[in-house]
Tab-separated table of C-alpha atoms and ligand atoms in Angstrom:
chain	number	residue	atom	x	y	z
A	1	UNK	CA	18.716	-35.443	0.883
A	2	UNK	CA	15.447	-33.072	1.740
A	3	UNK	CA	16.354	-29.459	1.489
A	4	UNK	CA	14.176	-27.116	3.024
A	5	UNK	CA	12.720	-24.185	1.292
A	6	UNK	CA	15.040	-21.361	1.838
A	7	UNK	CA	13.176	-18.612	0.926
A	8	UNK	CA	12.122	-18.869	4.270
A	9	UNK	CA	15.385	-17.701	5.533
A	10	UNK	CA	14.745	-14.260	3.891
A	11	UNK	CA	12.010	-13.327	6.125
A	12	UNK	CA	12.557	-10.908	8.567
A	13	UNK	CA	11.727	-11.742	12.366
A	14	UNK	CA	8.302	-12.859	13.393
A	15	UNK	CA	5.142	-12.278	11.767
A	16	UNK	CA	4.329	-8.679	12.696
A	17	UNK	CA	1.276	-9.708	14.963
A	18	UNK	CA	3.092	-12.393	16.413
A	19	UNK	CA	5.867	-10.404	17.563
A	20	UNK	CA	3.257	-7.480	19.098
A	21	UNK	CA	1.643	-9.975	20.957
A	22	UNK	CA	4.439	-11.809	22.565
A	23	UNK	CA	6.196	-8.448	24.045
A	24	UNK	CA	2.359	-7.594	25.002
A	25	UNK	CA	2.694	-11.020	26.619
A	26	UNK	CA	5.923	-10.727	28.189
A	27	UNK	CA	5.176	-7.004	29.686
A	28	UNK	CA	1.832	-9.040	31.251
A	29	UNK	CA	4.020	-11.848	32.930
A	30	UNK	CA	6.266	-9.109	34.616
A	31	UNK	CA	3.168	-7.000	35.376
A	32	UNK	CA	0.703	-9.277	36.455
A	33	UNK	CA	-1.488	-6.567	38.029
A	34	UNK	CA	-1.221	-4.450	34.717
A	35	UNK	CA	-4.689	-4.107	33.211
A	36	UNK	CA	-3.373	-4.123	29.423
A	37	UNK	CA	-5.982	-2.759	26.764
A	38	UNK	CA	-4.840	-4.498	23.601
A	39	UNK	CA	-5.627	-1.928	20.447
A	40	UNK	CA	-2.680	-4.118	18.445
A	41	UNK	CA	-4.029	-6.566	16.132
A	42	UNK	CA	-7.365	-5.517	14.425
A	43	UNK	CA	-9.322	-8.316	16.366
A	44	UNK	CA	-13.327	-7.765	17.282
A	45	UNK	CA	-14.683	-7.876	20.274
A	46	UNK	CA	-18.590	-7.536	19.745
A	47	UNK	CA	-20.124	-11.101	19.802
A	48	UNK	CA	-21.820	-12.326	16.572
A	49	UNK	CA	-25.532	-10.978	16.009
A	50	UNK	CA	-28.393	-12.526	16.570
A	51	UNK	CA	-29.514	-13.457	13.170
A	52	UNK	CA	-26.234	-15.264	12.317
A	53	UNK	CA	-26.542	-17.140	15.786
A	54	UNK	CA	-30.038	-18.396	14.783
A	55	UNK	CA	-28.920	-19.333	11.435
A	56	UNK	CA	-26.281	-21.306	12.884
A	57	UNK	CA	-28.016	-23.021	15.332
A	58	UNK	CA	-30.723	-24.220	12.967
A	59	UNK	CA	-27.885	-25.200	10.740
A	60	UNK	CA	-26.210	-27.355	13.555
A	61	UNK	CA	-30.056	-28.904	14.149
A	62	UNK	CA	-29.444	-29.664	10.178
A	63	UNK	CA	-26.194	-31.464	10.598
A	64	UNK	CA	-27.754	-33.982	13.363
A	65	UNK	CA	-30.934	-35.191	11.249
A	66	UNK	CA	-29.917	-37.672	8.312
A	67	UNK	CA	-32.277	-36.037	6.207
A	68	UNK	CA	-30.869	-32.749	6.318
A	69	UNK	CA	-27.026	-33.556	6.713
A	70	UNK	CA	-24.568	-31.960	4.633
A	71	UNK	CA	-21.094	-33.753	3.754
A	72	UNK	CA	-18.488	-31.732	1.624
A	73	UNK	CA	-19.942	-28.652	-0.042
A	74	UNK	CA	-19.812	-27.272	-3.404
A	75	UNK	CA	-16.231	-26.251	-4.443
A	76	UNK	CA	-17.177	-22.439	-4.829
A	77	UNK	CA	-19.320	-22.424	-1.789
A	78	UNK	CA	-22.579	-22.887	-1.247
A	79	UNK	CA	-24.898	-21.025	-3.862
A	80	UNK	CA	-27.424	-19.757	-0.881
A	81	UNK	CA	-24.355	-17.683	0.020
A	82	UNK	CA	-22.825	-17.017	-3.072
A	83	UNK	CA	-26.212	-15.440	-4.335
A	84	UNK	CA	-26.453	-13.386	-1.350
A	85	UNK	CA	-23.281	-12.019	-1.668
A	86	UNK	CA	-23.877	-11.237	-5.426
A	87	UNK	CA	-27.386	-9.492	-4.424
A	88	UNK	CA	-26.269	-7.509	-1.486
A	89	UNK	CA	-22.590	-6.475	-2.230
A	90	UNK	CA	-22.616	-6.170	-6.167
A	91	UNK	CA	-26.128	-6.279	-7.906
A	92	UNK	CA	-27.470	-3.477	-5.411
A	93	UNK	CA	-24.664	-1.176	-6.349
A	94	UNK	CA	-25.243	-1.798	-10.421
A	95	UNK	CA	-22.104	-4.105	-10.604
A	96	UNK	CA	-22.480	-7.078	-12.618
A	97	UNK	CA	-20.729	-10.002	-11.242
A	98	UNK	CA	-21.956	-13.744	-11.359
A	99	UNK	CA	-21.959	-16.442	-8.462
A	100	UNK	CA	-19.254	-18.306	-10.789
A	101	UNK	CA	-16.858	-15.771	-10.351
A	102	UNK	CA	-17.517	-15.701	-6.351
A	103	UNK	CA	-15.406	-18.118	-4.435
A	104	UNK	CA	-16.184	-18.707	-0.894
A	105	UNK	CA	-13.282	-19.241	1.538
A	106	UNK	CA	-12.131	-19.541	5.090
A	107	UNK	CA	-10.361	-15.755	5.260
A	108	UNK	CA	-8.968	-12.969	3.138
A	109	UNK	CA	-5.603	-13.499	4.659
A	110	UNK	CA	-5.331	-16.974	3.303
A	111	UNK	CA	-6.883	-16.232	-0.180
A	112	UNK	CA	-4.245	-12.964	-0.675
A	113	UNK	CA	-1.536	-15.159	0.320
A	114	UNK	CA	-2.838	-18.091	-1.931
A	115	UNK	CA	-3.511	-16.020	-4.767
A	116	UNK	CA	-0.071	-15.883	-5.740
A	117	UNK	CA	0.119	-19.175	-6.779
A	118	UNK	CA	-1.684	-18.102	-10.251
A	119	UNK	CA	1.406	-15.731	-10.689
A	120	UNK	CA	4.523	-17.003	-12.520
A	121	UNK	CA	7.415	-16.978	-10.500
A	122	UNK	CA	9.333	-14.149	-12.149
A	123	UNK	CA	6.462	-11.719	-11.707
A	124	UNK	CA	7.374	-8.361	-9.974
A	125	UNK	CA	5.120	-7.424	-7.174
A	126	UNK	CA	4.014	-4.136	-6.101
A	127	UNK	CA	2.970	-3.084	-2.617
A	128	UNK	CA	1.994	0.161	-1.237
A	129	UNK	CA	4.367	0.994	2.204
A	130	UNK	CA	3.486	0.936	4.714
A	131	UNK	CA	1.597	-2.352	3.866
A	132	UNK	CA	-0.113	-5.429	5.499
A	133	UNK	CA	2.612	-7.858	5.905
A	134	UNK	CA	0.873	-10.964	4.824
A	135	UNK	CA	1.176	-9.390	0.740
A	136	UNK	CA	5.428	-9.027	1.317
A	137	UNK	CA	5.671	-12.129	3.428
A	138	UNK	CA	4.144	-14.688	1.177
A	139	UNK	CA	5.792	-13.511	-1.816
A	140	UNK	CA	9.182	-13.792	-0.147
A	141	UNK	CA	8.015	-17.356	0.892
A	142	UNK	CA	7.698	-18.114	-2.589
A	143	UNK	CA	10.860	-16.709	-4.155
A	144	UNK	CA	9.536	-13.042	-5.235
A	145	UNK	CA	11.133	-11.253	-2.620
A	146	UNK	CA	14.867	-11.282	-2.997
A	147	UNK	CA	17.243	-10.008	-0.365
A	148	UNK	CA	16.522	-7.957	2.470
A	149	UNK	CA	18.096	-4.670	2.209
A	150	UNK	CA	17.947	-1.082	3.824
A	151	UNK	CA	14.667	-2.417	5.293
A	152	UNK	CA	13.201	-3.659	2.265
A	153	UNK	CA	12.982	-6.632	-0.178
A	154	UNK	CA	15.340	-6.299	-3.431
A	155	UNK	CA	12.818	-7.267	-5.785
A	156	UNK	CA	9.428	-6.017	-4.503
A	157	UNK	CA	8.637	-2.298	-5.437
A	158	UNK	CA	7.494	-0.269	-2.578
A	159	UNK	CA	5.067	2.538	-3.262
A	160	UNK	CA	5.487	4.963	-0.455
A	161	UNK	CA	1.991	6.505	1.400
A	162	UNK	CA	2.794	9.114	3.621
A	163	UNK	CA	0.998	12.220	5.071
A	164	UNK	CA	3.242	14.325	2.542
A	165	UNK	CA	1.489	12.379	-0.656
A	166	UNK	CA	-1.923	12.357	1.352
A	167	UNK	CA	-1.280	8.173	1.371
A	168	UNK	CA	-1.791	7.810	-2.457
A	169	UNK	CA	0.474	5.753	-4.100
A	170	UNK	CA	2.381	6.905	-7.137
A	171	UNK	CA	2.130	4.482	-9.735
A	172	UNK	CA	5.634	2.390	-10.524
A	173	UNK	CA	8.234	3.736	-12.728
A	174	UNK	CA	9.661	0.707	-13.187
A	175	UNK	CA	7.725	-2.483	-14.528
A	176	UNK	CA	5.591	-4.506	-12.476
A	177	UNK	CA	3.286	-7.133	-13.154
A	178	UNK	CA	1.316	-7.357	-9.756
A	179	UNK	CA	0.165	-4.473	-7.600
A	180	UNK	CA	-1.766	-5.439	-4.038
A	181	UNK	CA	-4.091	-2.372	-2.965
A	182	UNK	CA	-6.007	-2.313	0.197
A	183	UNK	CA	-8.796	0.011	0.456
A	184	UNK	CA	-9.948	1.227	3.017
A	185	UNK	CA	-6.375	0.800	4.065
A	186	UNK	CA	-4.553	-1.155	6.722
A	187	UNK	CA	-3.006	0.243	8.298
A	188	UNK	CA	-3.129	3.880	7.314
A	189	UNK	CA	-6.785	3.978	7.618
A	190	UNK	CA	-6.777	5.841	4.237
A	191	UNK	CA	-9.240	5.471	1.446
A	192	UNK	CA	-9.174	6.337	-2.393
A	193	UNK	CA	-11.582	8.322	-4.442
A	194	UNK	CA	-13.202	7.298	-7.221
A	195	UNK	CA	-10.970	9.224	-9.331
A	196	UNK	CA	-7.709	7.985	-7.939
A	197	UNK	CA	-9.260	4.357	-8.268
A	198	UNK	CA	-9.959	5.106	-11.934
A	199	UNK	CA	-6.353	6.398	-12.022
A	200	UNK	CA	-5.177	3.270	-10.640
A	201	UNK	CA	-7.369	0.681	-13.055
A	202	UNK	CA	-6.406	2.933	-16.344
A	203	UNK	CA	-2.517	2.403	-15.305
A	204	UNK	CA	-3.147	-1.326	-15.069
A	205	UNK	CA	-4.437	-1.632	-18.212
A	206	UNK	CA	-2.164	0.215	-19.937
A	207	UNK	CA	0.593	-1.772	-18.715
A	208	UNK	CA	-0.891	-5.252	-18.229
A	209	UNK	CA	-0.837	-5.197	-14.577
A	210	UNK	CA	-2.901	-7.560	-12.162
A	211	UNK	CA	-4.654	-5.624	-9.576
A	212	UNK	CA	-5.406	-7.611	-5.887
A	213	UNK	CA	-7.944	-5.274	-4.329
A	214	UNK	CA	-8.241	-6.029	-0.663
A	215	UNK	CA	-11.507	-4.542	0.574
A	216	UNK	CA	-11.718	-6.352	3.856
A	217	UNK	CA	-12.660	-2.944	5.408
A	218	UNK	CA	-15.315	-1.771	2.932
A	219	UNK	CA	-18.027	-2.061	5.470
A	220	UNK	CA	-16.226	1.012	7.516
A	221	UNK	CA	-16.332	3.389	4.445
A	222	UNK	CA	-18.021	6.858	6.278
A	223	UNK	CA	-18.154	9.277	3.143
A	224	UNK	CA	-20.804	8.328	0.913
A	225	UNK	CA	-19.085	9.316	-2.291
A	226	UNK	CA	-16.154	6.507	-1.524
A	227	UNK	CA	-16.192	3.437	-4.207
A	228	UNK	CA	-17.167	0.284	-2.213
A	229	UNK	CA	-15.903	-2.227	-4.872
A	230	UNK	CA	-13.144	-1.890	-7.499
A	231	UNK	CA	-15.761	-3.432	-10.018
A	232	UNK	CA	-17.497	0.210	-9.714
A	233	UNK	CA	-14.457	1.699	-11.775
A	234	UNK	CA	-14.376	1.020	-15.443
A	235	UNK	CA	-12.225	-1.595	-16.748
A	236	UNK	CA	-11.678	-3.244	-13.558
A	237	UNK	CA	-13.378	-6.567	-14.501
A	238	UNK	CA	-10.154	-6.772	-17.210
A	239	UNK	CA	-7.558	-6.130	-14.475
A	240	UNK	CA	-8.511	-6.760	-10.855
A	241	UNK	CA	-9.156	-9.472	-8.224
A	242	UNK	CA	-11.059	-8.372	-5.402
A	243	UNK	CA	-11.089	-9.925	-1.867
A	244	UNK	CA	-13.540	-9.320	0.822
A	245	UNK	CA	-13.871	-10.688	4.287
A	246	UNK	CA	-16.805	-11.474	7.044
A	247	UNK	CA	-14.183	-10.936	9.795
A	248	UNK	CA	-14.481	-7.255	10.499
A	249	UNK	CA	-17.912	-7.091	8.781
A	250	UNK	CA	-19.744	-9.460	10.497
A	251	UNK	CA	-17.340	-10.623	13.738
A	252	UNK	CA	-16.011	-13.679	12.048
A	253	UNK	CA	-12.368	-13.643	12.905
A	254	UNK	CA	-12.644	-16.555	14.973
A	255	UNK	CA	-15.505	-18.295	12.692
A	256	UNK	CA	-13.700	-17.509	9.367
A	257	UNK	CA	-15.473	-16.552	6.223
A	258	UNK	CA	-14.525	-14.673	3.339
A	259	UNK	CA	-14.927	-14.630	-0.372
A	260	UNK	CA	-12.685	-13.718	-3.053
A	261	UNK	CA	-14.080	-12.362	-6.884
A	262	UNK	CA	-12.203	-13.683	-9.932
A	263	UNK	CA	-13.875	-12.318	-12.937
A	264	UNK	CA	-13.985	-14.428	-16.237
A	265	UNK	CA	-12.860	-11.516	-18.137
A	266	UNK	CA	-9.286	-12.020	-16.499
A	267	UNK	CA	-7.699	-13.423	-19.562
A	268	UNK	CA	-3.682	-13.809	-19.453
A	269	UNK	CA	-0.852	-15.592	-20.819
A	270	UNK	CA	0.676	-18.309	-19.060
A	271	UNK	CA	4.570	-19.446	-19.011
A	272	UNK	CA	4.194	-21.471	-22.122
A	273	UNK	CA	2.514	-18.635	-23.995
A	274	UNK	CA	-1.471	-20.278	-23.710
A	275	UNK	CA	-4.303	-17.827	-22.870
A	276	UNK	CA	-5.566	-18.789	-19.601
A	277	UNK	CA	-8.455	-17.456	-17.559
A	278	UNK	CA	-7.672	-16.595	-13.869
A	279	UNK	CA	-11.203	-17.577	-12.934
A	280	UNK	CA	-10.602	-21.212	-14.067
A	281	UNK	CA	-7.233	-21.377	-12.548
A	282	UNK	CA	-8.406	-20.599	-8.956
A	283	UNK	CA	-11.000	-22.590	-9.238
A	284	UNK	CA	-8.870	-25.578	-10.163
A	285	UNK	CA	-6.831	-24.340	-7.217
A	286	UNK	CA	-9.455	-24.398	-4.495
A	287	UNK	CA	-11.136	-27.461	-5.890
A	288	UNK	CA	-7.528	-29.159	-5.219
A	289	UNK	CA	-6.881	-27.570	-2.195
A	290	UNK	CA	-9.483	-26.537	-0.149
A	291	UNK	CA	-12.695	-28.503	0.767
A	292	UNK	CA	-14.774	-25.512	1.886
A	293	UNK	CA	-15.825	-23.611	4.658
A	294	UNK	CA	-18.367	-25.569	6.864
A	295	UNK	CA	-22.087	-25.481	6.138
A	296	UNK	CA	-22.889	-24.223	9.546
A	297	UNK	CA	-20.568	-21.124	9.044
A	298	UNK	CA	-21.795	-20.328	5.441
A	299	UNK	CA	-25.491	-20.521	7.009
A	300	UNK	CA	-24.355	-18.271	9.506
A	301	UNK	CA	-22.607	-15.841	6.837
A	302	UNK	CA	-25.723	-15.919	4.518
A	303	UNK	CA	-27.824	-14.725	7.865
A	304	UNK	CA	-25.302	-11.690	7.734
A	305	UNK	CA	-26.808	-10.849	4.662
A	306	UNK	CA	-30.534	-11.142	5.280
A	307	UNK	CA	-32.312	-7.857	5.890
A	308	UNK	CA	-32.352	-8.832	9.696
A	309	UNK	CA	-28.756	-9.770	9.859
A	310	UNK	CA	-27.507	-6.577	8.076
A	311	UNK	CA	-29.259	-3.949	9.738
A	312	UNK	CA	-27.765	-5.694	13.001
A	313	UNK	CA	-24.261	-5.661	11.850
A	314	UNK	CA	-24.838	-1.752	10.788
A	315	UNK	CA	-25.171	-1.153	14.545
A	316	UNK	CA	-22.043	-3.099	15.336
A	317	UNK	CA	-20.146	-1.379	12.552
A	318	UNK	CA	-21.583	2.139	13.869
A	319	UNK	CA	-20.372	1.292	17.173
A	320	UNK	CA	-16.672	0.361	16.245
A	321	UNK	CA	-16.591	3.809	14.188
A	322	UNK	CA	-17.684	5.655	16.961
A	323	UNK	CA	-14.988	4.252	19.147
A	324	UNK	CA	-12.900	5.436	16.099
A	325	UNK	CA	-14.220	8.937	16.745
A	326	UNK	CA	-13.520	8.565	20.213
A	327	UNK	CA	-9.611	7.481	19.514
A	328	UNK	CA	-9.116	10.258	16.829
A	329	UNK	CA	-10.837	13.145	19.124
A	330	UNK	CA	-8.843	11.632	22.285
A	331	UNK	CA	-5.639	11.785	20.737
A	332	UNK	CA	-6.069	14.900	18.880
A	333	UNK	CA	-6.637	16.403	22.447
A	334	UNK	CA	-3.497	14.789	23.555
A	335	UNK	CA	-1.781	16.869	20.732
A	336	UNK	CA	-1.309	13.822	18.217
A	337	UNK	CA	-1.356	14.401	14.484
A	338	UNK	CA	-3.838	11.619	13.667
A	339	UNK	CA	-5.337	10.333	10.354
A	340	UNK	CA	-7.728	7.716	9.273
A	341	UNK	CA	-10.725	6.293	11.836
A	342	UNK	CA	-13.195	7.968	9.070
A	343	UNK	CA	-13.549	5.302	6.445
A	344	UNK	CA	-11.676	2.426	8.411
A	345	UNK	CA	-11.583	1.143	11.876
A	346	UNK	CA	-7.536	2.131	12.172
A	347	UNK	CA	-6.143	5.327	13.379
A	348	UNK	CA	-2.772	6.100	12.138
A	349	UNK	CA	-0.822	8.988	14.323
A	350	UNK	CA	2.294	10.544	13.902
A	351	UNK	CA	4.983	9.411	16.417
A	352	UNK	CA	6.434	12.557	17.869
A	353	UNK	CA	9.874	11.545	18.248
A	354	UNK	CA	9.589	9.360	15.259
A	355	UNK	CA	10.621	6.130	16.661
A	356	UNK	CA	7.572	3.660	16.330
A	357	UNK	CA	8.799	0.640	18.134
A	358	UNK	CA	10.083	2.773	21.002
A	359	UNK	CA	6.600	4.626	21.401
A	360	UNK	CA	5.079	0.957	21.609
A	361	UNK	CA	7.160	0.306	24.432
A	362	UNK	CA	6.641	3.733	26.190
A	363	UNK	CA	2.508	3.523	25.598
A	364	UNK	CA	2.976	0.035	27.110
A	365	UNK	CA	4.886	0.752	29.738
A	366	UNK	CA	3.207	4.309	31.063
A	367	UNK	CA	-0.374	3.533	29.659
A	368	UNK	CA	-0.195	-0.408	29.526
A	369	UNK	CA	-1.969	0.073	26.139
A	370	UNK	CA	-0.940	-2.025	23.203
A	371	UNK	CA	-0.575	-0.658	19.516
A	372	UNK	CA	0.899	-1.392	16.556
A	373	UNK	CA	4.253	0.113	15.611
A	374	UNK	CA	4.254	1.618	11.783
A	375	UNK	CA	7.647	0.146	11.191
A	376	UNK	CA	6.217	-3.059	11.540
A	377	UNK	CA	4.191	-2.590	8.277
A	378	UNK	CA	7.339	-1.442	6.106
A	379	UNK	CA	9.963	1.670	5.630
A	380	UNK	CA	7.326	4.271	4.946
A	381	UNK	CA	5.371	3.331	8.300
A	382	UNK	CA	8.419	4.184	10.648
A	383	UNK	CA	7.279	7.527	12.242
A	384	UNK	CA	3.932	6.240	12.654
A	385	UNK	CA	2.104	4.404	14.898
A	386	UNK	CA	-1.494	2.234	14.454
A	387	UNK	CA	-4.417	1.796	16.910
A	388	UNK	CA	-7.898	-0.181	16.279
A	389	UNK	CA	-11.294	0.867	17.043
A	390	UNK	CA	-12.359	-2.798	17.715
A	391	UNK	CA	-11.812	-2.583	21.482
A	392	UNK	CA	-14.976	-2.515	23.785
A	393	UNK	CA	-16.445	1.242	24.228
A	394	UNK	CA	-15.226	0.804	27.946
A	395	UNK	CA	-11.431	-0.261	27.281
A	396	UNK	CA	-11.463	2.688	24.432
A	397	UNK	CA	-12.552	5.348	26.665
A	398	UNK	CA	-10.211	3.944	29.289
A	399	UNK	CA	-7.427	4.094	27.117
A	400	UNK	CA	-8.109	7.798	25.931
A	401	UNK	CA	-8.193	8.708	29.303
A	402	UNK	CA	-4.976	6.965	30.068
A	403	UNK	CA	-3.502	8.714	27.366
A	404	UNK	CA	-5.105	12.470	27.566
A	405	UNK	CA	-4.089	12.314	31.515
A	406	UNK	CA	-0.454	11.661	30.607
B	1	MLT	C1	-4.824	-6.304	11.351
B	1	MLT	O1	-4.766	-6.293	12.948
B	1	MLT	O2	-4.160	-5.849	10.500
B	1	MLT	C2	-5.796	-7.545	10.952
B	1	MLT	O3	-6.405	-7.915	11.955
B	1	MLT	C3	-4.840	-8.552	10.641
B	1	MLT	C4	-5.365	-9.374	9.799
B	1	MLT	O4	-6.590	-9.470	9.410
B	1	MLT	O5	-5.156	-10.750	9.306
């Protein structure tokens, strides 16, 4: 008789952003006239830039003619896109990454979830706390979480990041095998210095820990001295996988395109004692389970890397970061303590009474604004609240007016 995967029964409630959306929808249904401003899920509002649209139109035309039609694409993504990524994101920063180490995919969320197929089942996973819930939930789904006790999974090692430690994780005191990092950080908006990242890489090399570095918000780094890639750090090619996304960089949340870098220098033992290459394993996994991102989308993504597309995107990103400034200053003038919003499109504020779901309800009921409660990101997120800078300028200003007027 079929038995379902019991690990799913260990998951707690809904996926965070589904829950946030569901509550907002219930409020809207009960108050049809309320003009709700959505600053919960980090979804972009600006349209695709003209260079991307032009490239996608041209690709559609190609698909309509027998001579230029494309069927299945290459397993790792089209070479034209991987070369564009390699050149702008790595070679331009003096980082040596080959196109064979770049795997194009349909999203960083999928990749950070799927990558754990490369881990053995008993790997001990460490995450920062608060944390992007996908890292935890996907490991729970595949049996690495254990029971949920006092707001956390027994087998997962949580590294608290709070205002008290400058949102910088302390390295684990117990043995871990894999560590997820997200910088610029979702949800706190914090960014590591080069020295802090070097310390983490040193720890990983000394302890045989695989680092999973989610850099989906890299384009939002505002301070000039901050590292844009973990591979700027000595030794990272021997211990880290990096995830990047076009979602927030090029407005592709609905279009879907991302990539993952798996260096060939990542060599580990498997459960049988063989030495294996994670690059080869990930290549095998992608070839077996994925048929690639559409040609049209990859052409659009490549256009985002052209000089014209890149310049257009810088102006969109600057615009969102201006929203971040408006939110930070608006909240500060209303008396809140705020963090983030300088190297990331997220503002992390302290909830005066400490109960972040209660604050969610109050903000929605009093001001018709949706944000994300810190508790949804983990125990150490309780007492904080996240707002995104991705709303339109008009809505960002309106939201701050509603809050500052009380
Ligand atoms: C977020 O709001 O944290 C992100 O938009 C979620 C995601 O990228 O999957």
